[in-house]
Short mmCIF file of C-alpha atoms in Angstrom, two decimals:
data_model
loop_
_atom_site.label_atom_id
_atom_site.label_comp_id
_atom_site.label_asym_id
_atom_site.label_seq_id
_atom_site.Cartn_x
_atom_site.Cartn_y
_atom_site.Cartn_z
CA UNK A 1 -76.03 19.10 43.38
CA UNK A 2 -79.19 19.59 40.85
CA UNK A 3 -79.35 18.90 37.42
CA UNK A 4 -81.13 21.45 35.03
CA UNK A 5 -84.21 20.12 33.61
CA UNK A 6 -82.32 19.35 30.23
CA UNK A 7 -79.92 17.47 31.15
CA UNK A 8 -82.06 15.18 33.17
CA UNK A 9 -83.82 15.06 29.82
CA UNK A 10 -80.75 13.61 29.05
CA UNK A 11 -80.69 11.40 31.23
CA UNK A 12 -83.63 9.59 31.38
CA UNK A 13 -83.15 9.52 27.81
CA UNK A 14 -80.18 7.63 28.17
CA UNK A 15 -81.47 5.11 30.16
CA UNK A 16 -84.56 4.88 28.29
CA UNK A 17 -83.02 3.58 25.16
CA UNK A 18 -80.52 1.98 27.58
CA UNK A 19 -83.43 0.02 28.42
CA UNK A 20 -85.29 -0.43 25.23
CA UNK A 21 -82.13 -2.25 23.47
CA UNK A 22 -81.69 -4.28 26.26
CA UNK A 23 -85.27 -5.01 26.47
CA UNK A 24 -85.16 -5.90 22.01
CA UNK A 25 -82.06 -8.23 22.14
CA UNK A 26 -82.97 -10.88 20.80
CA UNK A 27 -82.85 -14.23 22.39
CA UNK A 28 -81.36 -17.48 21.27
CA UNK A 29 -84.01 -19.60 19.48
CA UNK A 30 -83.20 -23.24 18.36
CA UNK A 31 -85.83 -24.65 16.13
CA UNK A 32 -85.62 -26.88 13.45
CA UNK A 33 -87.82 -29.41 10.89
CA UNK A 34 -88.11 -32.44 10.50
CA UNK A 35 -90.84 -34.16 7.78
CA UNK A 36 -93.34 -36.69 8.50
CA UNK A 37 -92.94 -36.28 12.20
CA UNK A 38 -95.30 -34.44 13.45
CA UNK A 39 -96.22 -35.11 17.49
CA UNK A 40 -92.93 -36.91 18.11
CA UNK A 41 -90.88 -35.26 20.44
CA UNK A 42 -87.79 -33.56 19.99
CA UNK A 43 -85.52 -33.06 23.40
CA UNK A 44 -82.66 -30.06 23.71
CA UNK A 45 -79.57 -29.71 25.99
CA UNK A 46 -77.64 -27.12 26.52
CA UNK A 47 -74.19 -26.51 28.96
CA UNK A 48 -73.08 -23.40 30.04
CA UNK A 49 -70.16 -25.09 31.27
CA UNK A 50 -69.88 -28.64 29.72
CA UNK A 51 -68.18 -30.81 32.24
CA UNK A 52 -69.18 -28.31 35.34
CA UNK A 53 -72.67 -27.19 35.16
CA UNK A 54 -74.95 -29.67 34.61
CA UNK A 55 -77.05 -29.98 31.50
CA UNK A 56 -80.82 -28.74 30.77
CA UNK A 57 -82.99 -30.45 29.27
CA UNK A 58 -86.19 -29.22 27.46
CA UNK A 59 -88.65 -31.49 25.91
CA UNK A 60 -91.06 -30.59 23.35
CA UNK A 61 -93.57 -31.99 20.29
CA UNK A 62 -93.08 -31.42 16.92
CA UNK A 63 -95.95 -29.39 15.36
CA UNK A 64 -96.46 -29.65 11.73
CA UNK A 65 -93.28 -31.13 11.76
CA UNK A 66 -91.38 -28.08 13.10
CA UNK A 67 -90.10 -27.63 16.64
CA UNK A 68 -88.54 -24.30 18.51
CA UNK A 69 -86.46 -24.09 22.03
CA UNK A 70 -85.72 -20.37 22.85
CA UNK A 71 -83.09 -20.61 25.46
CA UNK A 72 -83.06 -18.01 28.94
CA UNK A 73 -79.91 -15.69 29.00
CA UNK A 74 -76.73 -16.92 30.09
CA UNK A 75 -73.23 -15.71 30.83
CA UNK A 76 -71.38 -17.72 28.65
CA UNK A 77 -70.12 -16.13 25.04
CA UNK A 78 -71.36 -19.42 23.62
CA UNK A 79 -73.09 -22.85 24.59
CA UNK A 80 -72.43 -26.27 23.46
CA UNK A 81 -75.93 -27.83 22.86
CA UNK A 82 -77.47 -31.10 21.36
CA UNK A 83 -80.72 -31.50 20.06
CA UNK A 84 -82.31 -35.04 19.47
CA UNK A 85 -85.72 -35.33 17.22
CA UNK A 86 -85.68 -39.71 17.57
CA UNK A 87 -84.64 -42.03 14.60
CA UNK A 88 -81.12 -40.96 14.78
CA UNK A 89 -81.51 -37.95 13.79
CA UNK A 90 -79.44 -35.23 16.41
CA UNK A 91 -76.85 -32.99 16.41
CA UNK A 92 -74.17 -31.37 18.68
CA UNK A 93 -73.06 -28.00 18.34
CA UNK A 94 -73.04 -24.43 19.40
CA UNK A 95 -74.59 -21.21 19.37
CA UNK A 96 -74.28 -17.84 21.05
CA UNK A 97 -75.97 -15.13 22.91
CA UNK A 98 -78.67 -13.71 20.34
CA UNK A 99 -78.23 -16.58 17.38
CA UNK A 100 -80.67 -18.27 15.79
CA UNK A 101 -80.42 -21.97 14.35
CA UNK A 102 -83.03 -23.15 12.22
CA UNK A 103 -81.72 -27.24 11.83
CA UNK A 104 -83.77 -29.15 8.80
CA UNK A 105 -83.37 -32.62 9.12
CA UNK A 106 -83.77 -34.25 5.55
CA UNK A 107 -82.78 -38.23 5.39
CA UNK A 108 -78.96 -38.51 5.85
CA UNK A 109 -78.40 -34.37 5.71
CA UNK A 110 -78.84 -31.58 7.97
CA UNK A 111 -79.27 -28.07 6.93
CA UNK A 112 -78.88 -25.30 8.54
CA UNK A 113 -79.79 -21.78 8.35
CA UNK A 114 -80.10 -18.95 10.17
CA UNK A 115 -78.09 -16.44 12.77
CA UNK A 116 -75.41 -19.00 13.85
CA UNK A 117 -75.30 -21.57 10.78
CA UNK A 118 -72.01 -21.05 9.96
CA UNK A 119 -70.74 -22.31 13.01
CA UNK A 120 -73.03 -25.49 13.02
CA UNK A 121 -72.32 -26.38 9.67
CA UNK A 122 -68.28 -26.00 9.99
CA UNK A 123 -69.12 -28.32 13.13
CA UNK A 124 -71.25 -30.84 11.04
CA UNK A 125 -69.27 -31.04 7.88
CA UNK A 126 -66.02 -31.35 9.82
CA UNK A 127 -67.75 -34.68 11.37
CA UNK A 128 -68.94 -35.80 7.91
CA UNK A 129 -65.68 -35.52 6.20
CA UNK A 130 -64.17 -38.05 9.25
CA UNK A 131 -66.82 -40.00 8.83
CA UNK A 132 -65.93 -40.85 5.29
CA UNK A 133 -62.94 -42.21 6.48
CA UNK A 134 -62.88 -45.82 7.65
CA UNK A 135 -59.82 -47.81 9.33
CA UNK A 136 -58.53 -50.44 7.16
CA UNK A 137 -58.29 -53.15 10.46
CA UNK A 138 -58.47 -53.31 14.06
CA UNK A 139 -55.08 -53.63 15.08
CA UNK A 140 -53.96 -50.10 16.74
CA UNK A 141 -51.26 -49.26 14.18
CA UNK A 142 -54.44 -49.60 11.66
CA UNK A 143 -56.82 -47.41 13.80
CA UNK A 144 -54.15 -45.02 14.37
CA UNK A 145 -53.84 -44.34 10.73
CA UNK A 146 -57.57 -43.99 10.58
CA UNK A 147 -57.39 -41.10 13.34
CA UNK A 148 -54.50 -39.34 11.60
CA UNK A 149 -56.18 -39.30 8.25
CA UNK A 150 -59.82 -37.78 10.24
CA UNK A 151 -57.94 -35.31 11.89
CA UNK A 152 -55.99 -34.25 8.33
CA UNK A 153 -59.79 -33.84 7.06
CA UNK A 154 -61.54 -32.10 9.78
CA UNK A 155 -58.53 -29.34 9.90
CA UNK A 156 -59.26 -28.53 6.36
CA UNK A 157 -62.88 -28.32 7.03
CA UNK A 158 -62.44 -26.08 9.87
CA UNK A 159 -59.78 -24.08 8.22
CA UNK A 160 -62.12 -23.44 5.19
CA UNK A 161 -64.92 -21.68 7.91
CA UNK A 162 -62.02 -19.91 10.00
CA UNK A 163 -62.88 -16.29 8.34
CA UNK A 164 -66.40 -16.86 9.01
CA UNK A 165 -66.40 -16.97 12.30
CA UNK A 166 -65.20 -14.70 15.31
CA UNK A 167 -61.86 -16.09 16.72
CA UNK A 168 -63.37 -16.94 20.33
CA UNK A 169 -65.34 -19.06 18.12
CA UNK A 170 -63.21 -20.57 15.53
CA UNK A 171 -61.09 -21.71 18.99
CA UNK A 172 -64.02 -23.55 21.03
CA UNK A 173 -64.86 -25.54 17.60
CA UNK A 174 -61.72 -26.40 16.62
CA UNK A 175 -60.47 -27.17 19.95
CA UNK A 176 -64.07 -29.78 20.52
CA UNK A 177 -63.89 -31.41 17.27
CA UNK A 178 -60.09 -31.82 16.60
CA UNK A 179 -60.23 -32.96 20.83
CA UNK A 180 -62.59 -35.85 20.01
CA UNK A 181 -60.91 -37.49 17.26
CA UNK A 182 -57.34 -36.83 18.93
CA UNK A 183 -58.80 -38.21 22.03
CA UNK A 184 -59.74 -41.68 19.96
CA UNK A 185 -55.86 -41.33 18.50
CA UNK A 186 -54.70 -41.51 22.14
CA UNK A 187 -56.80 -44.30 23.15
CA UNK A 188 -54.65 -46.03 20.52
CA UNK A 189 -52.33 -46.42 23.42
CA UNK A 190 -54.59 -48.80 25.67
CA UNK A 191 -55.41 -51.07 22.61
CA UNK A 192 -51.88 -53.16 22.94
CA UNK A 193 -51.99 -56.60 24.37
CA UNK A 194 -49.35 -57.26 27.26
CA UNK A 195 -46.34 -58.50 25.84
CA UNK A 196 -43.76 -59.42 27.65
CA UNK A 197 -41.28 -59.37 24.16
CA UNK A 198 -41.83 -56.00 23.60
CA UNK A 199 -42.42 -54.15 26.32
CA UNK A 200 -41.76 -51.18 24.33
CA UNK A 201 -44.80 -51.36 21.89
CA UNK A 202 -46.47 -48.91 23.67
CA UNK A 203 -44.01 -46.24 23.79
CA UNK A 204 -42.73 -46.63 20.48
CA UNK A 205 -46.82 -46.45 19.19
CA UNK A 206 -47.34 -43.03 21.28
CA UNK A 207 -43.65 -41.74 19.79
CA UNK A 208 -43.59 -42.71 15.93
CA UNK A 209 -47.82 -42.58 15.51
CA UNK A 210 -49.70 -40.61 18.23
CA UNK A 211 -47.64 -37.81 19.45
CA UNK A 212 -46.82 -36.30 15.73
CA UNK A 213 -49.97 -36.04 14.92
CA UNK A 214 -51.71 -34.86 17.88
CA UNK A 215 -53.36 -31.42 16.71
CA UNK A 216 -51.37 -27.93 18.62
CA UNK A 217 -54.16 -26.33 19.93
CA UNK A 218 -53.88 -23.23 22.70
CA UNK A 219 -54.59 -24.31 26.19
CA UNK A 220 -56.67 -21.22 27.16
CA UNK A 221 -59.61 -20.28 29.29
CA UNK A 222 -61.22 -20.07 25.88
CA UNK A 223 -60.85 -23.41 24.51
CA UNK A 224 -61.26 -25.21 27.97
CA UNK A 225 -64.98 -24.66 27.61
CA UNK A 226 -64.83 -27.52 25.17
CA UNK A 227 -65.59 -30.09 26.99
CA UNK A 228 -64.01 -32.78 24.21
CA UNK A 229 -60.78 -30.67 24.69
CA UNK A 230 -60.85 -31.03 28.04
CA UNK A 231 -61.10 -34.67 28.17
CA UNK A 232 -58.27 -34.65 25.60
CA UNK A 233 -56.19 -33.30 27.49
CA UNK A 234 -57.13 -35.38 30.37
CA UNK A 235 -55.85 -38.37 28.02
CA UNK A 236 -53.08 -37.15 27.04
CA UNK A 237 -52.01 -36.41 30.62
CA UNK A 238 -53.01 -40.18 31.86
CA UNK A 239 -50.47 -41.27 27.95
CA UNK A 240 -47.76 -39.29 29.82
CA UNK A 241 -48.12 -40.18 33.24
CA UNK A 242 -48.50 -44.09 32.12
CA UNK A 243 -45.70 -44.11 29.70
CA UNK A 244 -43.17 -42.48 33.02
CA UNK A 245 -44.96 -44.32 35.79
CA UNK A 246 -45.35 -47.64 33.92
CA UNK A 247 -46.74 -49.86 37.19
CA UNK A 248 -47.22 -47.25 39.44
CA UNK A 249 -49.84 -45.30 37.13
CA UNK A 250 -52.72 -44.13 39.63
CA UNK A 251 -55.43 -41.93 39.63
CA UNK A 252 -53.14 -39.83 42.19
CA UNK A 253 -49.93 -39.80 40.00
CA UNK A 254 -52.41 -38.44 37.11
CA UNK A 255 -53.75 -35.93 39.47
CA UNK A 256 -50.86 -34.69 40.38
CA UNK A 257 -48.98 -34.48 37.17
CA UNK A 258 -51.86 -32.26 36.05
CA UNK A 259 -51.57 -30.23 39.40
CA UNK A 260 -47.88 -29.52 38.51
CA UNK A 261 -48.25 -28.78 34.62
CA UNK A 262 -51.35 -26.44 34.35
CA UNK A 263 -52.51 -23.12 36.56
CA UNK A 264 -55.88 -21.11 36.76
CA UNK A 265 -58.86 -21.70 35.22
CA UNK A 266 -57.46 -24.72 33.16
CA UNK A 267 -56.06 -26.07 36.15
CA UNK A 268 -59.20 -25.97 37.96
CA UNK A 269 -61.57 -27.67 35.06
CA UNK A 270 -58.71 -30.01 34.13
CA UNK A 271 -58.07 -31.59 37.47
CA UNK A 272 -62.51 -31.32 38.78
CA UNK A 273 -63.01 -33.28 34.74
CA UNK A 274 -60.06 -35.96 36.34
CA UNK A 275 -61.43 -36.38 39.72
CA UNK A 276 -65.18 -36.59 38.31
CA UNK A 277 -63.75 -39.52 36.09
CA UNK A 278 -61.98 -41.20 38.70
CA UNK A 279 -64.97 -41.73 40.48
CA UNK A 280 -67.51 -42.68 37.59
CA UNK A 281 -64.66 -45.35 36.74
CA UNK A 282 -65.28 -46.63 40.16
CA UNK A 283 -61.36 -45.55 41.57
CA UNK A 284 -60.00 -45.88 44.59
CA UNK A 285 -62.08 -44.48 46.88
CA UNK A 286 -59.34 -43.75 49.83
CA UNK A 287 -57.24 -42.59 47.07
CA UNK A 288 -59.93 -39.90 45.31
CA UNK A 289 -60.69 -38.28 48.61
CA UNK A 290 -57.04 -37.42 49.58
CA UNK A 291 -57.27 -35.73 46.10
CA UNK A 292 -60.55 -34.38 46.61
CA UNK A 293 -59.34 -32.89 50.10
CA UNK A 294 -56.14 -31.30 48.48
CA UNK A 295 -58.00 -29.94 45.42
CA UNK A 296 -60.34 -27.99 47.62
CA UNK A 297 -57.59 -26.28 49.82
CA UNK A 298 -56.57 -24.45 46.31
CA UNK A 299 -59.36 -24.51 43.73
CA UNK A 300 -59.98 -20.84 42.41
CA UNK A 301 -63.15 -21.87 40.24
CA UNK A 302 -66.91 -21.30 42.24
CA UNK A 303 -68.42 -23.79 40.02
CA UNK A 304 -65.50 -26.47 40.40
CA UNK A 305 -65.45 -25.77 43.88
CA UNK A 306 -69.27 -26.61 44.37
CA UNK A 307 -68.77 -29.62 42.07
CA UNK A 308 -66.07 -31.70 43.93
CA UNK A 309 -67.07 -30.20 47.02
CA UNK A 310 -70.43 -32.18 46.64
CA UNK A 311 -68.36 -35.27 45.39
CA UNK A 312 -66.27 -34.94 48.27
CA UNK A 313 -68.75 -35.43 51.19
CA UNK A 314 -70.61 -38.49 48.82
CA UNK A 315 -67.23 -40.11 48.68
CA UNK A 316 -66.54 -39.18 52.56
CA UNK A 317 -69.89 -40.81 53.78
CA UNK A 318 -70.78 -42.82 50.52
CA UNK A 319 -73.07 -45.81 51.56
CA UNK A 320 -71.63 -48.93 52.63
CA UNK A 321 -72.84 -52.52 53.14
CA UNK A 322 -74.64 -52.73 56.87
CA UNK A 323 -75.72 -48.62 56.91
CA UNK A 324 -79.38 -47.95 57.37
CA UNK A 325 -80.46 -47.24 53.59
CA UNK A 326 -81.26 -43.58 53.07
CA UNK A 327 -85.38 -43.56 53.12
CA UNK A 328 -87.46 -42.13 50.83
CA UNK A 329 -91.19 -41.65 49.17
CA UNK A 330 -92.02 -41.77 45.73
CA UNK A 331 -94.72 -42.34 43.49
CA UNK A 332 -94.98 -44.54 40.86
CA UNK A 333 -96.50 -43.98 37.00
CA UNK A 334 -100.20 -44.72 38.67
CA UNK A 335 -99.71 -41.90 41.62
CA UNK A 336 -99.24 -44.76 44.46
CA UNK A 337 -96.74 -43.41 47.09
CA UNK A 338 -94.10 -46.00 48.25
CA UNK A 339 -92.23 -45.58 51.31
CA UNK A 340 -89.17 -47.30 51.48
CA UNK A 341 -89.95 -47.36 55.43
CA UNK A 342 -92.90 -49.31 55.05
CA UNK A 343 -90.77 -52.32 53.06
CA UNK A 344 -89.56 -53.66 56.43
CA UNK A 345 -88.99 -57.88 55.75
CA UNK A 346 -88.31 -57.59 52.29
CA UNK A 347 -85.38 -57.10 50.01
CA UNK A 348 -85.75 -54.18 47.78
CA UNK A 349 -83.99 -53.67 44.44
CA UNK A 350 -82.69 -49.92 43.29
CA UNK A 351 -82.00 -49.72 39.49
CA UNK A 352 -80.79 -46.48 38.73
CA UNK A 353 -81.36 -46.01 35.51
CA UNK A 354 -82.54 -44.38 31.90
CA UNK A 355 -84.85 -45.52 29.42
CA UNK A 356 -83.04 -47.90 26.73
CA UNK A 357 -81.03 -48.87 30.05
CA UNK A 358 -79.17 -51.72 29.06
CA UNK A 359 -79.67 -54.28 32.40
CA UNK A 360 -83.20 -54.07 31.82
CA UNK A 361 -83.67 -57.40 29.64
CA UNK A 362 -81.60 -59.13 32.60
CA UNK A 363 -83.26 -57.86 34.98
CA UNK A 364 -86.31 -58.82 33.50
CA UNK A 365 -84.86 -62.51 33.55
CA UNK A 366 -84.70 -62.90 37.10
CA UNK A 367 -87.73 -61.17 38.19
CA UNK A 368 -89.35 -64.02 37.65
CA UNK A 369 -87.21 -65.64 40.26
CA UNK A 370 -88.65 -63.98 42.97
CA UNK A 371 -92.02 -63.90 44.77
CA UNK A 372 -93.17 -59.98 44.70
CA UNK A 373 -93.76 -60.19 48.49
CA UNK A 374 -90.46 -61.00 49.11
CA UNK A 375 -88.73 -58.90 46.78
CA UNK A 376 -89.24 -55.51 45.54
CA UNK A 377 -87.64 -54.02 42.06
CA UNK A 378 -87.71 -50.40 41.70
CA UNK A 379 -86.52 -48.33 38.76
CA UNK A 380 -85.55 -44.96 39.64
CA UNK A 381 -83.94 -42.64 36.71
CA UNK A 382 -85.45 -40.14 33.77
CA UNK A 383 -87.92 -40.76 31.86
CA UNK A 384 -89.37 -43.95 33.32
CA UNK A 385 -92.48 -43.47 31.66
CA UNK A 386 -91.18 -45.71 29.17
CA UNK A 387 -90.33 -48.83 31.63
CA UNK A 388 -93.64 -49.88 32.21
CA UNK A 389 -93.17 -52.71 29.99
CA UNK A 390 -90.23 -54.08 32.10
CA UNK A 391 -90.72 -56.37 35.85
CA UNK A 392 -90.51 -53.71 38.43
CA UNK A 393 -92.18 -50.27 39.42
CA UNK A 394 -90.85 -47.02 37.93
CA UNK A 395 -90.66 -44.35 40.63
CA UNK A 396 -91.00 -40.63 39.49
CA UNK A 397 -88.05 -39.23 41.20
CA UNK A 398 -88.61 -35.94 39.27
CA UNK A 399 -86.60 -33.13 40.90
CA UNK A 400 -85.51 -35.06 43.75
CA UNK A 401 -83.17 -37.44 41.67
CA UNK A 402 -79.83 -35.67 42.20
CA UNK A 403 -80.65 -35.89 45.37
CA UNK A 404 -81.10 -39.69 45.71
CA UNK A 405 -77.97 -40.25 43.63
CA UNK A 406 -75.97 -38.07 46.14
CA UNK A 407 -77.64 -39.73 49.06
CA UNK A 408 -76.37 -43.35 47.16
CA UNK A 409 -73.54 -42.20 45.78
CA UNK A 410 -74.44 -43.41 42.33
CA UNK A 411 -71.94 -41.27 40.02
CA UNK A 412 -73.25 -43.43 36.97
CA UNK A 413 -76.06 -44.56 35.04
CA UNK A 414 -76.86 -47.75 35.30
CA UNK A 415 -76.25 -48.53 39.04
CA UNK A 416 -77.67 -51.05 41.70
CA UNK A 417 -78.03 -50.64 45.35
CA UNK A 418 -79.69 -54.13 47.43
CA UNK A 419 -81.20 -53.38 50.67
CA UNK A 420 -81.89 -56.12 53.13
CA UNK A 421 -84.77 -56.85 54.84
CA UNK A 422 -83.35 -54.87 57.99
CA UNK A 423 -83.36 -51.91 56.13
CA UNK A 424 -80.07 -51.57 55.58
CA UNK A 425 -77.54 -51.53 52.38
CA UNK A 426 -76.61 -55.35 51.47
CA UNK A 427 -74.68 -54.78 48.32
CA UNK A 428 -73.63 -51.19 46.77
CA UNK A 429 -71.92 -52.35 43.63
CA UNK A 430 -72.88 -56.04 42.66
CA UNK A 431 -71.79 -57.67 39.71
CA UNK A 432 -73.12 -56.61 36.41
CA UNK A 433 -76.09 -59.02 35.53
CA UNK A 434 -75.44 -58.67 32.04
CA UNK A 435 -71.87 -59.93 31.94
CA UNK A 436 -73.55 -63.24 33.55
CA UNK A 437 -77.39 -63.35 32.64
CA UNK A 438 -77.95 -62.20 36.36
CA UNK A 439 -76.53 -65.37 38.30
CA UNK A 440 -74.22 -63.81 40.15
CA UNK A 441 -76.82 -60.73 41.17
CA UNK A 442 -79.86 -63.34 41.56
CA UNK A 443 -77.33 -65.20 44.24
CA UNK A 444 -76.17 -61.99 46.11
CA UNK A 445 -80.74 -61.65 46.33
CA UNK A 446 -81.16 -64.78 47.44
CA UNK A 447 -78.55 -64.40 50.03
CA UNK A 448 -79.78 -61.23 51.17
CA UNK A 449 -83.11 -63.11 51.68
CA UNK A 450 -81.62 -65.77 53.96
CA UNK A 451 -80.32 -62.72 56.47
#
């Protein structure tokens, strides 16, 4: 078939414009100010997926006191991002495809202006107005008030910006801020000492002050990309499953319940958010891969899939005391290549770590304790630039760091592994030198040293 020479005009017309507003869409640009700051840096993350995909991270320096991230496209309607510019001043919002935020940081306020302001400042304002509100004790009954009252004050916020925003929108927000503070509500539950007069306490707590006030918000594929939501409802699923199981409360019977109340999408992010938590809280390792195995026989989701799937094999072959340590090479701050190979007949030290880590003033206690040829520290994490200051050497793991965590199954920041002088793994989780000044880890060192 031919087309006459005016209607391929037409056509390439068409897709010439076609191309030219494709081509002048804007992009999303984050940028802010902040005064009397200029060359500090100011970092930016953003999720496509909070909870699933993993964050990125952009780093930049302020110039004349102004910085600007303009963020690749992405297939999301919106992102969750926070951006940090140092001396407490941050924030943590979102913005969509095409927005533009302009955040001016000015003492205790943040202004915003701009493309997608309205949405920040519902966000920030919200957060202010809770803040306001302090509990008038510690006891639970005291801090539940609290949480009742900050959820009363960040609905009327929110409500007030409701007609300024799109309803996909006005759903994420709501469902991320009102998840946060009804997520501190529920942890009301946990605060109760064991008494064995009133075994009730608990139950009556979630009946008479939690549950009532626990915001209604739509379980949909829309507000699961909260993350805040998500680990709401997490909580309130563990609440449930605690207050029917009593004793036999397990990761499994809260993986399960969730299997049997929730479907889809939901289902998927709900029970991957579980299992991810489960094994940062250091669960039952047996118990996590039975889930692990089941969730993968019906998990819809490509990204949750990937996710546990990855988790899956670390918890299958995870690292255990007497393997052969996974090897590696890495240079330090100074360009020096280490090869864990080469470290035969001494004990080496993995902290896995970030800067402002807190076991690094221990560790820097019992460094001392040990003769450098006999034992090695290393820090391994972001941003070690910062650690020079501390006992040790700071490896730049750079884009190979997933990787080593995988390889040492190291689901959390900060972690220890101990290798033995064979070149193999001594201790995988030893006791946390800060709870002890380090006696109990310079002991398990010492020991290793005697093998």
């Amino acid at each position: 078939m031919f087309l006459s020479l005016e209607k391929l005009s037409l056509l390439l017309a068409g897709s010439i414009l076609a191309a030219i507003s494709l081509s002048a869409q804007p992009g999303t640009v984050i940028g802010g100010k902040f005064a009397g700051r200029g060359g500090a840096k100011v970092s930016l993350s953003y999720w496509e997926e909070p909870g699933i995909s993993p964050a990125v991270t952009r780093d930049t320096l302020l110039q004349r006191d102004t910085f600007c991230f303009r963020l690749p496209r992405y297939s999301r309607p919106l992102v969750f991002f926070y951006a940090d510019a140092g001396a407490g001043n941050h924030f943590y919002g979102t913005v969509r495809m095409g927005d533009s935020v302009f955040i001016r940081f000015e003492e205790d306020t943040v202004i915003f202006s701009g493309g997608g302001a309205v949405a920040c400042r519902a966000q920030y304002l919200a957060g202010r107005a809770q803040q306001h509100i302090l509990p008038g004790g510690t006891a639970p009954e005291a801090m539940a008030a609290c949480y009742r009252l900050r959820l009363t004050a960040a609905e009327k916020v929110l409500q007030f910006y409701r007609d300024s925003l799109s309803a996909s929108q006005f759903q994420v927000i709501r469902a991320n801020v009102l998840g946060e503070t009804a997520g501190l509500l529920l942890s009301c539950l946990w605060k109760y000492p064991p008494d064995s007069t009133r075994p009730d306490r608990q139950a009556a707590c979630y009946r008479q002050q939690i549950a009532p006030a626990l915001p209604v918000i739509a379980a949909t594929d829309t507000t699961v990309m909260a993350i805040r939501y998500l680990h709401f409802l997490l909580q309130r699923a563990e609440a449930d499953c605690f207050l029917q199981q009593g004793a036999q409360f397990s990761d499994q019977g809260v993986y399960e319940w969730i299997k049997a109340r929730y479907n889809g999408v939901l289902r998927d992010k709900l029970l991957a958010h579980q299992l991810l938590q489960g094994l940062a809280a250091g669960g039952q390792q047996d118990e996590l891969a039975l889930c692990a195995r089941d969730y993968l026989s019906f998990v819809q989701h490509p990204g949750c899939r990937q996710l546990i799937a990855s988790r899956y094999g670390i918890i299958r072959k995870g690292v255990r005391k007497g393997m052969p340590a996974p090897v590696f090479s890495l240079p330090d701050n100074n360009g020096r290549s280490w090869d864990l190979r080469t470290l035969s007949g001494k004990v080496v030290l993995l902290h896995f770590c970030d800067a402002g880590d807190p076991l690094l003033n221990t560790l820097t206690e019992i460094k001392p304790c040990f003769s450098k040829e006999e034992v090695v520290f290393f820090h391994i994490g972001r941003d070690v630039h910062s650690l020079v200051k501390y006992p040790g050497i700071p490896l730049q793991a750079d884009g190979r760091l997933q990787e080593l965590s995988e390889q040492y199954s190291i689901s959390q920041y900060p972690a220890l592994i101990i290798i033995g002088k064979n070149g193999q793994i001594y201790a995988t989780r030893p006791p946390d030198p800060a709870a002890d000044h380090g006696t109990a880890l310079t002991n398990i060192i010492y020991a290793a040293l005697l093998q």
